[in-house]
Amino acid sequence: MNSSFILEEEPVGQQSVVDYKKNQKQRKVLAHLYTQGTCTLANLAHLLHNSVPSVTGLVDELIQTQWVTAIGTAIGNNGRRPVLFGLNTKHHYVAVIDVSTHDTKILFMDTQRKVVFRGDYDLRLADNFSFLSSLIQYFTNALTDSGINAEKLVAVGISMPGLIDSRRGLNLTYKNLNHTNNSITGWLSDQINKPVYLINDTKATVLGESRFGGAQGKKQVLAINIDWGVGLGIIVNGEVFQGASGFAGELGHIQVDPEGELCRCGKIGCLDTITSALALVRRVQRDILAGQVSKLATFKDQIDQIGIDELINAAHQGDSYAIDILHEAGFQLGKGLALAINLFNPEIIIIDGVLTNAADFILSTIEQAISKYCLSDFRNDLTIELTQLNGTAKWLGTHAYVMEDIFANY
Amino acid sequence: MNSSFILEEEPVGQQSVVDYKKNQKQRKVLAHLYTQGTCTLANLAHLLHNSVPSVTGLVDELIQTQWVTAIGTAIGNNGRRPVLFGLNTKHHYVAVIDVSTHDTKILFMDTQRKVVFRGDYDLRLADNFSFLSSLIQYFTNALTDSGINAEKLVAVGISMPGLIDSRRGLNLTYKNLNHTNNSITGWLSDQINKPVYLINDTKATVLGESRFGGAQGKKQVLAINIDWGVGLGIIVNGEVFQGASGFAGELGHIQVDPEGELCRCGKIGCLDTITSALALVRRVQRDILAGQVSKLATFKDQIDQIGIDELINAAHQGDSYAIDILHEAGFQLGKGLALAINLFNPEIIIIDGVLTNAADFILSTIEQAISKYCLSDFRNDLTIELTQLNGTAKWLGTHAYVMEDIFANY
DNA sequence: AGTCATTTTTAAAAAAATTAAAAAACTATT
DNA sequence: AATAGTTTTTTAATTTTTTTAAAAATGACT
């Protein structure tokens, strides 16, 4: 190989080697400020292995580009109080689009993750092209409604369920969203003239938990997201684990019952067919119609009224049928989690999704199942926690996914 | 937090900030030379984002410390041929100790992974203290026999089966090897006065495959190691995946048959009890004693003579019972692998261990099972290969584990 | 108000990296 | 065999970056 050729090729992308190094450091500063919130110059100097005057220069430039601003001064010190720097919240915004099979939410967030605009829309994820064109419609309207200067919007992050290839911007579960010559992100990006990121909803959730929730600072994290499906988000060495094509963590489609139901994925007896919210509701509806004794039997003539919330409510009211169903779901979930624990050896598992409201009923059986199906050495360093983020983990994670990529390529 | 205190604390370990940066680069050089073999100055300059004169200085220092040496000159170029630099093979050696439940091997390898001495010993891994003292005995003898100057031995790497906490140097499966006040590595290190590293045998295997075998350059790798147990080695983002405590990849102890046999781990119906070499041999012995028609029936009066090799031989000779057994084992293995594929979404799976000789019989059923139990999207980017390293993957991986840590902390 | 502690700025000094030119090593051509 | 053409390596001057150390600024406490 001709190496002088390599040397000539190096300052690619209009960037000299010198700029490259400076940027490397500025990226670190931005990423650090993003997760830490604020920071003194001395902190940053330590982080970068540089002296304070050097770091002052780097930060000054970031202030010029409006990314960073002085936030105030630290308190409590004896001498002169250091200036705290943080991300400038007034000049760069990110849109987070939360797509699910029952609705769509569009949020505009500042660099400190404050939601400056929120719109909820009755748009359901559907496997056809009109979904994306509707989404663009809602998005452009939301942008005007938000009052944010379009110039200041730096990127759009979309979280949705399915087998998502983030790198290529494809959704392999909802294949009709992908364009023949273009990806979902490519097409959307062309339409709205902004970089568009696509991330699986469960991966967004675990990223949110990892950066801003109960899993903060942990390196090996699992987050189980029980919703219409069962999703497993994985953090490995502090980063979202995508796998080769972006599909890592498909716990919902491992076979747990060879004689089970047909899953929408085409396989038989997937975990999804047993412990997802959708599966639970269907089972309850069947049982009630078949004459099961339960408080839920009042819905017998309007069976569609039974949803996951009704099931959980009944359990909270002491309905033993509802409790049994949830116990059983927890146990099966724990059995599935045990597999993931054996393979990933996580330090923390976060429980998220609609079943968090049923924590009283599922947590203990999840733990029972894990005890039964995992070697004890795996349990010693493992904690299992409920999400503390009140359903915002997915948004925070999508935001983090976008911002961290922006910083990585600043 | 008092940040001037931090600044004062920084040049810890007798190393100034300046040295820190130089070392950062020298580490990269060493790590690069280790995997690449040789390299020109221009290559290294490109790698480090530095000019050739700068890199020349760094390399000169590494030559002073005997880590690097000029290997020769590249051929084929038009002008002056660049000097190729590589790791000096004459001044630093690493001992690799390969411990298993049926024997122990001690190897001394140079920095280019050439085996300069090999000793095979009839020492079996046993859960008692005398095992370690015997090991030390063999090791010191081997060191003298090898003729290597003890000064030049930089570290010792030990691979063994079990739940291994590499960071702490413990083996949780063979708990009596751990000392009450000291770890395995701590104790051995005190005895032989060298840094000692401990790594799980399957993780060593996958690391070997990743650095020097069929998985070279791949980021997401699974290596299945079928031996007396079933081990799964995992490479995530190009690095060995350890999990929180070092136990990641315990595929052998996931339950596959709720009505199965009692496993030595205490659980019921683990994959180990079905597809490990040990389990297969036991099953064959039982079947033969029970009157199974097979070529192996000639061993009926000396049933202990049936080992895994005899089973594989019989299959190669067309014995349909042996073939059935191997087919079945392959299918069960594939079923287990399917779980790991759903969770890890690897780009390549390497098959290693004693069953590689039975590849003709197991590979197709492994693939069948994967097709049956995995979503097709997972299979598209996935290749399944046999090891090409002829049983050396474990040694190469142990070596790499040691060397990469040495370089990381140079 | 004055002292002490700490951060920030400044400017001089030191270190490191780059550039560009010269030298060296090799090929191919005449 | 000499020479022109290529490429790598070395050298030294130049530039850039970084650090050091001192001065200035800010705030707490007495």
Tab-separated table of N, CA, C and O in Angstrom, chain B residues 245-300:
chain	number	residue	atom	x	y	z
B	245	SER	N	-19.455	-9.304	36.276
B	245	SER	CA	-18.526	-10.020	37.162
B	245	SER	C	-17.593	-10.941	36.397
B	245	SER	O	-16.800	-11.654	36.991
B	246	GLY	N	-17.709	-10.951	35.083
B	246	GLY	CA	-16.844	-11.820	34.281
B	246	GLY	C	-17.516	-13.108	33.853
B	246	GLY	O	-16.879	-13.981	33.283
B	247	PHE	N	-18.815	-13.243	34.112
B	247	PHE	CA	-19.486	-14.518	33.885
B	247	PHE	C	-20.291	-14.556	32.589
B	247	PHE	O	-20.975	-15.554	32.313
B	248	ALA	N	-20.248	-13.502	31.801
B	248	ALA	CA	-21.079	-13.446	30.605
B	248	ALA	C	-20.865	-14.662	29.711
B	248	ALA	O	-19.758	-15.180	29.611
B	249	GLY	N	-21.936	-15.142	29.099
B	249	GLY	CA	-21.823	-16.230	28.136
B	249	GLY	C	-22.067	-17.614	28.690
B	249	GLY	O	-21.673	-18.609	28.089
B	250	GLU	N	-22.725	-17.704	29.832
B	250	GLU	CA	-22.965	-19.027	30.410
B	250	GLU	C	-24.128	-19.729	29.707
B	250	GLU	O	-25.183	-19.976	30.303
B	251	LEU	N	-23.919	-20.049	28.461
B	251	LEU	CA	-24.957	-20.714	27.697
B	251	LEU	C	-25.190	-22.137	28.210
B	251	LEU	O	-26.295	-22.661	28.149
B	252	GLY	N	-24.143	-22.747	28.727
B	252	GLY	CA	-24.232	-24.146	29.145
B	252	GLY	C	-25.203	-24.381	30.277
B	252	GLY	O	-25.681	-25.507	30.478
B	253	HIS	N	-25.505	-23.326	31.024
B	253	HIS	CA	-26.385	-23.529	32.170
B	253	HIS	C	-27.728	-22.833	32.033
B	253	HIS	O	-28.330	-22.418	33.028
B	254	ILE	N	-28.177	-22.692	30.806
B	254	ILE	CA	-29.560	-22.288	30.631
B	254	ILE	C	-30.394	-23.560	30.498
B	254	ILE	O	-29.942	-24.576	29.975
B	255	GLN	N	-31.593	-23.468	31.024
B	255	GLN	CA	-32.440	-24.656	31.028
B	255	GLN	C	-33.048	-24.893	29.645
B	255	GLN	O	-33.645	-23.991	29.066
B	256	VAL	N	-32.849	-26.099	29.129
B	256	VAL	CA	-33.476	-26.421	27.858
B	256	VAL	C	-34.487	-27.553	28.005
B	256	VAL	O	-35.318	-27.761	27.139
B	257	ASP	N	-34.388	-28.274	29.106
B	257	ASP	CA	-35.318	-29.388	29.311
B	257	ASP	C	-35.765	-29.431	30.775
B	257	ASP	O	-35.023	-29.899	31.637
B	258	PRO	N	-36.975	-28.916	31.052
B	258	PRO	CA	-37.448	-28.838	32.446
B	258	PRO	C	-37.524	-30.212	33.109
B	258	PRO	O	-37.494	-30.307	34.330
B	259	GLU	N	-37.618	-31.272	32.289
B	259	GLU	CA	-37.659	-32.617	32.868
B	259	GLU	C	-36.322	-33.346	32.703
B	259	GLU	O	-36.272	-34.580	32.716
B	260	GLY	N	-35.241	-32.560	32.504
B	260	GLY	CA	-33.951	-33.176	32.197
B	260	GLY	C	-33.202	-33.661	33.420
B	260	GLY	O	-33.758	-33.784	34.510
B	261	GLU	N	-31.926	-33.939	33.193
B	261	GLU	CA	-31.073	-34.471	34.253
B	261	GLU	C	-30.627	-33.357	35.202
B	261	GLU	O	-30.651	-32.177	34.855
B	262	LEU	N	-30.163	-33.764	36.355
B	262	LEU	CA	-29.563	-32.836	37.299
B	262	LEU	C	-28.162	-32.487	36.802
B	262	LEU	O	-27.359	-33.377	36.520
B	263	CYS	N	-27.886	-31.208	36.714
B	263	CYS	CA	-26.574	-30.752	36.249
B	263	CYS	C	-25.657	-30.599	37.459
B	263	CYS	O	-26.122	-30.417	38.576
B	264	ARG	N	-24.341	-30.624	37.233
B	264	ARG	CA	-23.415	-30.434	38.357
B	264	ARG	C	-23.519	-29.039	38.953
B	264	ARG	O	-23.031	-28.767	40.042
B	265	CYS	N	-24.178	-28.110	38.208
B	265	CYS	CA	-24.353	-26.760	38.759
B	265	CYS	C	-25.507	-26.713	39.749
B	265	CYS	O	-25.707	-25.718	40.427
B	266	GLY	N	-26.294	-27.800	39.823
B	266	GLY	CA	-27.399	-27.832	40.771
B	266	GLY	C	-28.757	-27.600	40.144
B	266	GLY	O	-29.792	-27.863	40.747
B	267	LYS	N	-28.741	-27.077	38.905
B	267	LYS	CA	-30.007	-26.845	38.216
B	267	LYS	C	-30.397	-28.102	37.428
B	267	LYS	O	-29.623	-29.048	37.319
B	268	ILE	N	-31.578	-28.021	36.835
B	268	ILE	CA	-32.084	-29.183	36.103
B	268	ILE	C	-32.168	-28.908	34.609
B	268	ILE	O	-32.602	-27.837	34.191
B	269	GLY	N	-31.711	-29.872	33.823
B	269	GLY	CA	-31.905	-29.801	32.381
B	269	GLY	C	-31.107	-28.722	31.668
B	269	GLY	O	-31.539	-28.205	30.637
B	270	CYS	N	-29.909	-28.392	32.200
B	270	CYS	CA	-29.055	-27.414	31.529
B	270	CYS	C	-28.597	-27.955	30.177
B	270	CYS	O	-28.517	-29.160	29.963
B	271	LEU	N	-28.262	-27.041	29.273
B	271	LEU	CA	-27.746	-27.438	27.970
B	271	LEU	C	-26.528	-28.340	28.117
B	271	LEU	O	-26.343	-29.290	27.346
B	272	ASP	N	-25.709	-28.052	29.117
B	272	ASP	CA	-24.549	-28.889	29.440
B	272	ASP	C	-24.904	-30.358	29.581
B	272	ASP	O	-24.097	-31.224	29.215
B	273	THR	N	-26.064	-30.634	30.136
B	273	THR	CA	-26.427	-32.031	30.396
B	273	THR	C	-26.880	-32.736	29.119
B	273	THR	O	-27.184	-33.926	29.137
B	274	ILE	N	-26.957	-32.007	28.019
B	274	ILE	CA	-27.453	-32.595	26.779
B	274	ILE	C	-26.412	-32.609	25.672
B	274	ILE	O	-26.236	-33.610	24.985
B	275	THR	N	-25.691	-31.511	25.510
B	275	THR	CA	-24.815	-31.435	24.340
B	275	THR	C	-23.329	-31.336	24.655
B	275	THR	O	-22.533	-31.202	23.740
B	276	SER	N	-22.918	-31.364	25.906
B	276	SER	CA	-21.485	-31.351	26.161
B	276	SER	C	-20.908	-32.705	25.786
B	276	SER	O	-21.614	-33.713	25.722
B	277	ALA	N	-19.609	-32.736	25.518
B	277	ALA	CA	-18.958	-33.993	25.163
B	277	ALA	C	-19.183	-35.025	26.265
B	277	ALA	O	-19.496	-36.186	26.005
B	278	LEU	N	-19.068	-34.570	27.503
B	278	LEU	CA	-19.264	-35.454	28.641
B	278	LEU	C	-20.663	-36.063	28.622
B	278	LEU	O	-20.839	-37.281	28.791
B	279	ALA	N	-21.663	-35.235	28.388
B	279	ALA	CA	-23.037	-35.721	28.393
B	279	ALA	C	-23.267	-36.717	27.261
B	279	ALA	O	-23.941	-37.740	27.436
B	280	LEU	N	-22.686	-36.422	26.104
B	280	LEU	CA	-22.862	-37.328	24.969
B	280	LEU	C	-22.260	-38.692	25.265
B	280	LEU	O	-22.887	-39.731	25.022
B	281	VAL	N	-21.061	-38.682	25.811
B	281	VAL	CA	-20.374	-39.945	26.107
B	281	VAL	C	-21.190	-40.756	27.108
B	281	VAL	O	-21.396	-41.966	26.937
B	282	ARG	N	-21.660	-40.089	28.140
B	282	ARG	CA	-22.452	-40.797	29.155
B	282	ARG	C	-23.706	-41.410	28.550
B	282	ARG	O	-24.076	-42.540	28.847
B	283	ARG	N	-24.327	-40.638	27.691
B	283	ARG	CA	-25.562	-41.139	27.090
B	283	ARG	C	-25.281	-42.370	26.217
B	283	ARG	O	-26.007	-43.365	26.277
B	284	VAL	N	-24.205	-42.284	25.448
B	284	VAL	CA	-23.841	-43.407	24.587
B	284	VAL	C	-23.546	-44.636	25.445
B	284	VAL	O	-24.017	-45.751	25.149
B	285	GLN	N	-22.786	-44.435	26.521
B	285	GLN	CA	-22.456	-45.561	27.387
B	285	GLN	C	-23.727	-46.214	27.935
B	285	GLN	O	-23.852	-47.443	27.940
B	286	ARG	N	-24.661	-45.397	28.374
B	286	ARG	CA	-25.927	-45.938	28.900
B	286	ARG	C	-26.666	-46.729	27.827
B	286	ARG	O	-27.140	-47.836	28.051
B	287	ASP	N	-26.771	-46.106	26.636
B	287	ASP	CA	-27.511	-46.747	25.544
B	287	ASP	C	-26.884	-48.088	25.167
B	287	ASP	O	-27.579	-49.079	24.955
B	288	ILE	N	-25.552	-48.111	25.061
B	288	ILE	CA	-24.867	-49.335	24.664
B	288	ILE	C	-25.109	-50.431	25.703
B	288	ILE	O	-25.444	-51.583	25.370
B	289	LEU	N	-24.979	-50.041	26.972
B	289	LEU	CA	-25.233	-51.019	28.039
B	289	LEU	C	-26.669	-51.527	27.967
B	289	LEU	O	-26.957	-52.688	28.275
B	290	ALA	N	-27.564	-50.644	27.537
B	290	ALA	CA	-28.979	-51.041	27.456
B	290	ALA	C	-29.275	-51.828	26.185
B	290	ALA	O	-30.426	-52.148	25.900
B	291	GLY	N	-28.213	-52.099	25.410
B	291	GLY	CA	-28.411	-52.980	24.261
B	291	GLY	C	-28.586	-52.292	22.928
B	291	GLY	O	-28.989	-52.917	21.939
B	292	GLN	N	-28.263	-51.015	22.849
B	292	GLN	CA	-28.378	-50.290	21.588
B	292	GLN	C	-27.537	-50.963	20.492
B	292	GLN	O	-26.389	-51.334	20.714
B	293	VAL	N	-28.123	-51.119	19.313
B	293	VAL	CA	-27.383	-51.682	18.182
B	293	VAL	C	-26.477	-50.605	17.604
B	293	VAL	O	-26.942	-49.528	17.231
B	294	SER	N	-25.176	-50.905	17.548
B	294	SER	CA	-24.226	-49.916	17.043
B	294	SER	C	-22.852	-50.544	16.967
B	294	SER	O	-22.572	-51.533	17.643
B	295	LYS	N	-21.996	-49.960	16.129
B	295	LYS	CA	-20.606	-50.413	16.097
B	295	LYS	C	-19.968	-50.267	17.469
B	295	LYS	O	-19.042	-50.991	17.823
B	296	LEU	N	-20.445	-49.289	18.223
B	296	LEU	CA	-19.864	-49.029	19.537
B	296	LEU	C	-20.166	-50.151	20.530
B	296	LEU	O	-19.588	-50.195	21.615
B	297	ALA	N	-21.080	-51.053	20.155
B	297	ALA	CA	-21.436	-52.155	21.048
B	297	ALA	C	-20.242	-53.062	21.319
B	297	ALA	O	-20.235	-53.821	22.292
B	298	THR	N	-19.212	-52.997	20.473
B	298	THR	CA	-18.004	-53.795	20.743
B	298	THR	C	-17.349	-53.387	22.051
B	298	THR	O	-16.567	-54.141	22.616
B	299	PHE	N	-17.667	-52.187	22.527
B	299	PHE	CA	-17.085	-51.706	23.785
B	299	PHE	C	-17.925	-52.100	24.995
B	299	PHE	O	-17.681	-51.632	26.097
B	300	LYS	N	-18.938	-52.944	24.749
B	300	LYS	CA	-19.916	-53.177	25.808
B	300	LYS	C	-19.275	-53.671	27.116
B	300	LYS	O	-19.701	-53.313	28.205
